[in-house]
Amino acid sequence: MRFISRYRRHRFAGPFLLLAGLLFVGISYTVAQAASESAVLNTSDKATLIAEGKEIFARGCSSCHGLNAEGAGIAPSLIGVGAASVDFQVATGRMPMADMSHQAMRKEPVYNEEETAALAAYVASLAPGPAAVTNEELAWERSGDTAEGGELFRNNCAMCHNFAGQGGALTQGKYAPTVMGVEPKHIYEAMLTGPQAMPVFSDSVLTPQEKLSIIKWIKHAENEPALGGAALGRVGPVTEGLLAWTLGLGLLIGVAVWLTTKAR
Amino acid sequence: MSARERVAGQVANYVDERTGSAKWLKKTLTKVFPDHWSFMLGEIVLYSFIILLLSGTFLTFWFDPSMREVEYEGSYEPLSGLKMSAAYASTLHISFDVRGGLLMRQIHHWAALIFMAAMVAHLMRVFFTGAFRKPREFNWIIGVGLLTLGIVEGFLGYSLPDDLLSGTGIRIAEAIIQALPVVGSYLAYFIFGGAFPGEMFIQRIYVVHILLIPGIFLALITAHLMLVWYQKHTQYPGPGRTEKNVVGYPLMPVYMAKAGGFFFIVFGVTAFLGAFASINPLWLYGPYTPGQISAGSQPDWYMGWLDGLVRMAPPLETYWFGYTISWNILIPGLIIPGIIFTGMALYPFIESWMTGDKREHHLLDRPRNAPNRTALGAMSITFMLVALINGGNDLIATHFDLSINQIMWFTRIGIIVLPPLVFVITKRICLSLQRADRELVLHGRETGRLVMLPHGEFIEVHEPLSPQRAYLLTQHEQLPALEPVAADANGVRNPKGAKAKIQARLSRANQEQIAKPTPKEVLEIEDHH
Amino acid sequence: MSNEIAPLTDPGLPEHIHRKADVDPRAAKRAERQVGILFLLSVFGTLLFIYAYVGIDESIFIFLPIMGTTNAHQLFLGLGLAMSLFFIGMAAVHWAKTLMPDHEVIDHRKEQRSKDEDRSAFVATVKERAGEAGLGRRPFIKRTMGLALGLVGLSPILLLRDLGPLPENELNETNWKAGTRLVTDPGDRPLKPSDLEVGGVAQVQPEFPPGKERHLDDIAKDSVLLIRIRPEEFNLDPERLSWTYEGIIAFSKICSHMGCAVALYEQTTKHLLCPCHQSTFDVTRAAKVIFGPAARALPQLAITVDSEGYIVAKAPFNEAVGPSFWERDSK
């Protein structure tokens, strides 16, 4: 595909490559660090990790989810939700919830990676459930197919998350968040576990391979430069109409006023 | 005589000897046009139309209006290998494989949005200034026709690329057709050549979009302009401007340069939008299939109010004698728009019946001097805005942290409550403005300068208005309301009884005015100073 | 009628004020220069356009503040075009405003109405000519002409008959039959109940025999959404309950309002939302409408499993899917 990919080689993109490179180094450093940490953890006693997780859980989660994660009136049971669900909810900052009146929103995570892993290990120890994944395990860049991913996205995701993954409204003030800027592993875990209002897309409904394709398409949409000018939020004709009235007609009326005033 | 003048003379001679048009041409070239920014709105519409013709012609060179299924092999990788209609594939081809194609597509779409926006703005100007009054009723009706056609034409253009968004629009249009009592399903099958979406639709609406409706447009616009030409343009009131004259600049050279220049400016602004703002990024929508949908599927703005009405409709459907009638589609989709557009077309006749005024008018009204009309206009705009807001309720909900259910209920109630409220408020504002005008004429302009009188009282110095300004504020006429004629002098009952009563009642409401200062009052005040 | 049409005397057109360029030759020269510069800006725009067309590759992207990374070819092509057009206009208008005569001129109007003698002459002509045609005297011609003109319009309408087939019973039919497997869309994989977790959904189509191709017409009627909830959460009558299988329930995905794909499923509330007009359906109560303009529940597809354990349709839809139509049986 010449149109999209060739621009990267151009001289104008130099500063970007530099920036992207720096970003990449930064991310891989963080990832490497996390990997080495988990390696350390693996060697340590698994039971310690679970115990640690249980302790964090008792402090931060049990007030809503119950002391043994059995759930209570306001919060669901976590038995059997698996490490994937914990990783998604905690690492994206959705849990613990800041405000019970709204749906859980993405925000700065409260727990660090180690604590998240401990929590996940604890919840996973209660009953088997989907395991958490890492970005490296996914290898979506190699195994995904963008075009197929786009079709799957439009069939399974666009109705809530909008055609370009910008998010959309649900009933009674709930909303489907944007999927732009979300870690691939969190997208994967969300499809697997169905957080909050989102339904579950099991591996038979969307095969792991198909999930990777969806991630690849989302990442493509996220990085696609503006092909036709300012994107206007990628939310369809509403912002276009607004711009036509304000900037378009506004400019023209401005010119018309100038045109019909007498020169001095 | 210079060489240039000689050539000009020869050309004029050549043309006149063959057409005999010297007199007409002379009159034309010296024709006078009044100058006001609001008179340029109609020009924006005309120029956008020309831009649409030019850019549209460019697009037809590559667009393939066919629903034949093809596999995409163009240069936009994220769609490569997908099955899609030739129409969608060729639109992608225009966007990515024709140099300047995307630019022209965006110019075409932006021009369409501005075309409709300017048309509505032009309509509002004509309405609020009373420019539709005798002798211009025909032109008003042509204008309403153009507006209706514009909406249809715009919707068809939105539907042509056969992307997911446009297909969703067609699906909804099909549902409206299918909901028509008795003939609905037959009509839908005829239009789509079978079950939805079929394989015929794009090529059929293509012909309508590029030939039939533009042809009607050309004819109607020509008639519209010829009438403006022949009846001469209306003008705003002011010193030296009367019902018998028109004050402005001659066509040649001032107006030619201004109007001609304005065409290039409109084209330039549209091209600027086409360059800098993405519109309808259909490569992201994907090809149409009836099983897919995107959150926030909306039509272009000029259809948004219709979509908003459909969204807020109550869930009414009846099943009588084995037949289903979808009131939830028919009322917002056909009946209310039908009433609105018919009412709009008939308004000049309704107003002249209400006021009993059958005279010609070439001087425009200042909106405050026609409070009822202005209030009616503000009321209609409110109705449309509430509907339009509901047409984008999902986006408003996500962007302003509201719920679609709240917005829906707000608009369901608002569309009934707000327009009358706005009517009353607007009318009051108009009357207050009239009162302010009266004060101005009688007591002059407040200067903000305070002076102390010899006995110690402070007063603010009022400056008398210039005669020009005073004239402008008092030139309008205030007709008395029609008297209800119950019976004539011989006691014969008015055969039009009830109708006459309604007319008199409406006329009374219509003529509610703050009496403008009489010359006597003005003189008295002047003596006093 | 009002006896006071204008209480104050019309002071007449305000005095003409000369522009600077009219009295000061230097100002005129300056205005001339400005017009020239505007025209030159347009020339620059055209040159930019040509350069962008031939010189800037389509694969070049540049970064602009606010807009982000943008395609340079498209941007400069548009910018060049916009400049070349816009500045011609600005130059012409500036020229007209500063250098062309700015004396307001008065043109006189006459009433639109023709002179009385012209009008009566016209009426007389019409009467006379109509009399010559003799239409009034020959009622037979008048009536038959009316009949002929009235009927002639029928032929073009009839000609449109072949635009499409008659709907027959097609709007009531789908490709679902008893025993048709539900396959994923896209992917065409049959599903077993165990493939769907509680809280899970699947977009499905009927399985077609090999060789039969799925067209958009089929998708427009066959699309089905499969949802699994806990069986005890159902609030259905026994018949509808028997159409579900272990908490799995299937609905037509084509909205009963205007035919959009209803697929926004909220796992927490068990509500289905249509993104087009916000009709909301309650899955636990057989997709009953709980909000919005839709008047009918989504048609439910009865499902069960076949001998191999795959989910299949128990029976075709028992009502027409999609938006309503006149002949629809909506008991």
Short mmCIF file of N, CA and C in Angstrom, two decimals, chain B residues 221-314:
data_model
loop_
_atom_site.label_atom_id
_atom_site.label_comp_id
_atom_site.label_asym_id
_atom_site.label_seq_id
_atom_site.Cartn_x
_atom_site.Cartn_y
_atom_site.Cartn_z
N ILE B 221 -34.52 27.97 -10.87
CA ILE B 221 -33.63 29.08 -10.52
C ILE B 221 -33.73 30.17 -11.58
N THR B 222 -33.81 29.75 -12.85
CA THR B 222 -33.95 30.73 -13.92
C THR B 222 -35.23 31.56 -13.73
N ALA B 223 -36.32 30.86 -13.46
CA ALA B 223 -37.58 31.57 -13.26
C ALA B 223 -37.47 32.51 -12.06
N HIS B 224 -36.85 32.00 -11.00
CA HIS B 224 -36.68 32.77 -9.76
C HIS B 224 -35.92 34.07 -10.05
N LEU B 225 -34.83 33.94 -10.79
CA LEU B 225 -34.01 35.11 -11.08
C LEU B 225 -34.69 36.06 -12.05
N MET B 226 -35.39 35.49 -13.04
CA MET B 226 -36.07 36.35 -14.00
C MET B 226 -37.13 37.20 -13.31
N LEU B 227 -37.80 36.58 -12.35
CA LEU B 227 -38.81 37.35 -11.61
C LEU B 227 -38.16 38.46 -10.78
N VAL B 228 -37.02 38.12 -10.15
CA VAL B 228 -36.32 39.16 -9.39
C VAL B 228 -35.93 40.30 -10.32
N TRP B 229 -35.44 39.93 -11.48
CA TRP B 229 -35.00 40.89 -12.47
C TRP B 229 -36.15 41.79 -12.89
N TYR B 230 -37.26 41.13 -13.24
CA TYR B 230 -38.38 41.82 -13.82
C TYR B 230 -39.10 42.68 -12.78
N GLN B 231 -39.23 42.12 -11.56
CA GLN B 231 -39.94 42.87 -10.53
C GLN B 231 -39.04 43.88 -9.84
N LYS B 232 -37.79 43.85 -10.11
CA LYS B 232 -36.77 44.67 -9.45
C LYS B 232 -36.67 44.30 -7.98
N HIS B 233 -35.45 44.44 -7.46
CA HIS B 233 -35.20 43.98 -6.10
C HIS B 233 -35.91 44.86 -5.08
N THR B 234 -36.31 44.23 -3.98
CA THR B 234 -36.85 45.01 -2.87
C THR B 234 -35.71 45.80 -2.22
N GLN B 235 -36.05 46.77 -1.38
CA GLN B 235 -35.00 47.49 -0.67
C GLN B 235 -35.43 47.79 0.76
N TYR B 236 -34.43 47.99 1.60
CA TYR B 236 -34.73 48.35 2.98
C TYR B 236 -35.21 49.79 3.01
N PRO B 237 -36.07 50.13 3.96
CA PRO B 237 -36.55 51.50 4.03
C PRO B 237 -35.44 52.44 4.48
N GLY B 238 -35.62 53.69 4.20
CA GLY B 238 -34.63 54.69 4.58
C GLY B 238 -34.89 55.95 3.82
N PRO B 239 -34.17 57.02 4.16
CA PRO B 239 -34.39 58.28 3.47
C PRO B 239 -34.17 58.14 1.97
N GLY B 240 -35.08 58.65 1.21
CA GLY B 240 -34.94 58.63 -0.24
C GLY B 240 -35.41 57.34 -0.87
N ARG B 241 -35.76 56.36 -0.06
CA ARG B 241 -36.21 55.09 -0.63
C ARG B 241 -37.72 54.99 -0.48
N THR B 242 -38.38 54.73 -1.58
CA THR B 242 -39.84 54.69 -1.55
C THR B 242 -40.32 53.42 -2.22
N GLU B 243 -41.64 53.26 -2.23
CA GLU B 243 -42.24 52.13 -2.93
C GLU B 243 -42.11 52.28 -4.44
N LYS B 244 -41.77 53.48 -4.88
CA LYS B 244 -41.78 53.74 -6.31
C LYS B 244 -40.39 53.74 -6.93
N ASN B 245 -39.37 53.59 -6.08
CA ASN B 245 -38.04 53.62 -6.68
C ASN B 245 -37.19 52.48 -6.13
N VAL B 246 -36.00 52.31 -6.69
CA VAL B 246 -35.04 51.39 -6.13
C VAL B 246 -33.68 52.09 -6.19
N VAL B 247 -33.03 52.14 -5.03
CA VAL B 247 -31.78 52.89 -4.91
C VAL B 247 -30.63 51.92 -4.75
N GLY B 248 -29.61 52.07 -5.56
CA GLY B 248 -28.48 51.15 -5.43
C GLY B 248 -27.43 51.43 -6.47
N TYR B 249 -26.73 50.38 -6.87
CA TYR B 249 -25.64 50.54 -7.83
C TYR B 249 -26.00 49.87 -9.14
N PRO B 250 -25.53 50.45 -10.24
CA PRO B 250 -25.86 49.87 -11.55
C PRO B 250 -25.12 48.55 -11.76
N LEU B 251 -25.74 47.69 -12.58
CA LEU B 251 -25.13 46.40 -12.88
C LEU B 251 -23.73 46.57 -13.44
N MET B 252 -23.63 47.45 -14.43
CA MET B 252 -22.33 47.65 -15.08
C MET B 252 -21.76 48.97 -14.59
N PRO B 253 -20.60 49.03 -14.02
CA PRO B 253 -19.68 47.91 -13.75
C PRO B 253 -19.72 47.44 -12.30
N VAL B 254 -20.33 48.24 -11.38
CA VAL B 254 -20.14 47.96 -9.96
C VAL B 254 -20.68 46.59 -9.58
N TYR B 255 -21.94 46.35 -9.94
CA TYR B 255 -22.55 45.13 -9.46
C TYR B 255 -21.96 43.91 -10.13
N MET B 256 -21.58 44.07 -11.40
CA MET B 256 -20.95 42.96 -12.12
C MET B 256 -19.67 42.56 -11.39
N ALA B 257 -18.88 43.55 -11.02
CA ALA B 257 -17.62 43.26 -10.34
C ALA B 257 -17.87 42.66 -8.98
N LYS B 258 -18.84 43.22 -8.27
CA LYS B 258 -19.10 42.72 -6.92
C LYS B 258 -19.68 41.31 -6.96
N ALA B 259 -20.70 41.11 -7.78
CA ALA B 259 -21.36 39.81 -7.83
C ALA B 259 -20.42 38.77 -8.43
N GLY B 260 -19.74 39.17 -9.51
CA GLY B 260 -18.79 38.24 -10.13
C GLY B 260 -17.68 37.90 -9.15
N GLY B 261 -17.18 38.93 -8.47
CA GLY B 261 -16.13 38.69 -7.50
C GLY B 261 -16.61 37.79 -6.37
N PHE B 262 -17.87 37.98 -5.99
CA PHE B 262 -18.40 37.19 -4.89
C PHE B 262 -18.48 35.71 -5.26
N PHE B 263 -18.74 35.42 -6.52
CA PHE B 263 -18.74 34.02 -6.96
C PHE B 263 -17.39 33.38 -6.65
N PHE B 264 -16.33 34.09 -7.02
CA PHE B 264 -14.99 33.54 -6.78
C PHE B 264 -14.72 33.40 -5.29
N ILE B 265 -15.26 34.34 -4.51
CA ILE B 265 -15.05 34.26 -3.06
C ILE B 265 -15.76 33.04 -2.48
N VAL B 266 -17.01 32.82 -2.91
CA VAL B 266 -17.74 31.65 -2.42
C VAL B 266 -17.00 30.37 -2.81
N PHE B 267 -16.56 30.31 -4.05
CA PHE B 267 -15.81 29.14 -4.52
C PHE B 267 -14.52 28.99 -3.69
N GLY B 268 -13.87 30.10 -3.46
CA GLY B 268 -12.62 30.05 -2.70
C GLY B 268 -12.84 29.55 -1.28
N VAL B 269 -13.88 30.04 -0.62
CA VAL B 269 -14.15 29.60 0.75
C VAL B 269 -14.51 28.12 0.77
N THR B 270 -15.30 27.68 -0.22
CA THR B 270 -15.66 26.26 -0.28
C THR B 270 -14.41 25.41 -0.49
N ALA B 271 -13.52 25.87 -1.38
CA ALA B 271 -12.29 25.13 -1.64
C ALA B 271 -11.41 25.11 -0.39
N PHE B 272 -11.43 26.20 0.35
CA PHE B 272 -10.68 26.26 1.60
C PHE B 272 -11.18 25.20 2.57
N LEU B 273 -12.50 25.10 2.70
CA LEU B 273 -13.07 24.07 3.57
C LEU B 273 -12.69 22.68 3.05
N GLY B 274 -12.78 22.52 1.73
CA GLY B 274 -12.44 21.23 1.13
C GLY B 274 -11.00 20.85 1.38
N ALA B 275 -10.13 21.85 1.51
CA ALA B 275 -8.73 21.56 1.74
C ALA B 275 -8.43 21.27 3.19
N PHE B 276 -9.10 21.98 4.08
CA PHE B 276 -8.70 21.92 5.49
C PHE B 276 -9.61 21.08 6.38
N ALA B 277 -10.83 20.83 5.97
CA ALA B 277 -11.73 20.08 6.85
C ALA B 277 -12.25 18.85 6.13
N SER B 278 -12.04 17.73 6.77
CA SER B 278 -12.49 16.47 6.21
C SER B 278 -14.01 16.39 6.28
N ILE B 279 -14.64 15.93 5.21
CA ILE B 279 -16.09 15.75 5.26
C ILE B 279 -16.42 14.38 4.69
N ASN B 280 -17.34 13.70 5.35
CA ASN B 280 -17.75 12.37 4.93
C ASN B 280 -16.56 11.45 4.63
N PRO B 281 -15.76 11.11 5.65
CA PRO B 281 -14.60 10.23 5.44
C PRO B 281 -15.07 8.80 5.22
N LEU B 282 -15.63 8.53 4.04
CA LEU B 282 -16.38 7.29 3.87
C LEU B 282 -15.50 6.06 3.86
N TRP B 283 -14.15 6.26 3.75
CA TRP B 283 -13.29 5.08 3.82
C TRP B 283 -13.32 4.48 5.22
N LEU B 284 -13.71 5.30 6.21
CA LEU B 284 -13.82 4.77 7.57
C LEU B 284 -15.17 4.09 7.80
N TYR B 285 -16.20 4.53 7.07
CA TYR B 285 -17.53 3.96 7.27
C TYR B 285 -17.59 2.51 6.80
N GLY B 286 -16.83 2.20 5.77
CA GLY B 286 -16.89 0.85 5.22
C GLY B 286 -18.05 0.70 4.27
N PRO B 287 -18.07 -0.39 3.49
CA PRO B 287 -19.16 -0.60 2.54
C PRO B 287 -20.47 -0.89 3.26
N TYR B 288 -21.58 -0.61 2.58
CA TYR B 288 -22.86 -0.83 3.23
C TYR B 288 -23.23 -2.30 3.28
N THR B 289 -23.66 -2.73 4.42
CA THR B 289 -24.38 -3.99 4.53
C THR B 289 -25.46 -3.79 5.58
N PRO B 290 -26.64 -4.36 5.33
CA PRO B 290 -27.77 -4.06 6.23
C PRO B 290 -27.57 -4.59 7.64
N GLY B 291 -26.58 -5.46 7.85
CA GLY B 291 -26.39 -6.03 9.17
C GLY B 291 -25.50 -5.19 10.07
N GLN B 292 -24.93 -4.11 9.52
CA GLN B 292 -24.01 -3.31 10.32
C GLN B 292 -24.60 -1.93 10.58
N ILE B 293 -24.05 -1.30 11.61
CA ILE B 293 -24.51 0.04 11.96
C ILE B 293 -23.42 0.71 12.78
N SER B 294 -23.38 2.03 12.70
CA SER B 294 -22.43 2.76 13.54
C SER B 294 -23.20 3.56 14.57
N ALA B 295 -22.62 3.66 15.78
CA ALA B 295 -23.22 4.56 16.77
C ALA B 295 -23.22 5.96 16.18
N GLY B 296 -24.25 6.72 16.50
CA GLY B 296 -24.31 8.09 16.01
C GLY B 296 -24.48 8.17 14.51
N SER B 297 -25.41 7.38 13.96
CA SER B 297 -25.68 7.49 12.52
C SER B 297 -26.65 8.64 12.30
N GLN B 298 -26.15 9.70 11.68
CA GLN B 298 -26.99 10.87 11.45
C GLN B 298 -27.02 11.24 9.97
N PRO B 299 -28.09 11.92 9.56
CA PRO B 299 -28.07 12.48 8.21
C PRO B 299 -27.36 13.82 8.21
N ASP B 300 -27.16 14.40 7.03
CA ASP B 300 -26.63 15.76 6.95
C ASP B 300 -27.61 16.71 7.64
N TRP B 301 -27.12 17.91 7.96
CA TRP B 301 -27.89 18.77 8.86
C TRP B 301 -29.29 19.10 8.37
N TYR B 302 -29.45 19.28 7.02
CA TYR B 302 -30.76 19.70 6.53
C TYR B 302 -31.81 18.60 6.64
N MET B 303 -31.37 17.36 6.92
CA MET B 303 -32.32 16.28 7.19
C MET B 303 -32.38 16.00 8.69
N GLY B 304 -31.47 16.63 9.44
CA GLY B 304 -31.35 16.31 10.85
C GLY B 304 -32.64 16.55 11.63
N TRP B 305 -33.35 17.60 11.27
CA TRP B 305 -34.59 17.91 11.99
C TRP B 305 -35.62 16.80 11.77
N LEU B 306 -35.62 16.25 10.55
CA LEU B 306 -36.56 15.17 10.23
C LEU B 306 -36.22 13.94 11.06
N ASP B 307 -34.94 13.63 11.15
CA ASP B 307 -34.48 12.50 11.94
C ASP B 307 -34.83 12.73 13.41
N GLY B 308 -34.66 13.98 13.86
CA GLY B 308 -34.98 14.31 15.24
C GLY B 308 -36.46 14.11 15.53
N LEU B 309 -37.31 14.50 14.57
CA LEU B 309 -38.75 14.31 14.76
C LEU B 309 -39.09 12.82 14.84
N VAL B 310 -38.45 12.04 13.95
CA VAL B 310 -38.73 10.60 13.95
C VAL B 310 -38.29 10.00 15.28
N ARG B 311 -37.14 10.46 15.81
CA ARG B 311 -36.66 9.91 17.07
C ARG B 311 -37.61 10.20 18.22
N MET B 312 -38.20 11.40 18.21
CA MET B 312 -39.01 11.75 19.37
C MET B 312 -40.45 11.28 19.26
N ALA B 313 -40.82 10.68 18.12
CA ALA B 313 -42.21 10.28 17.91
C ALA B 313 -42.63 9.24 18.95
N PRO B 314 -43.88 9.32 19.41
CA PRO B 314 -44.36 8.29 20.33
C PRO B 314 -44.53 6.96 19.59
#
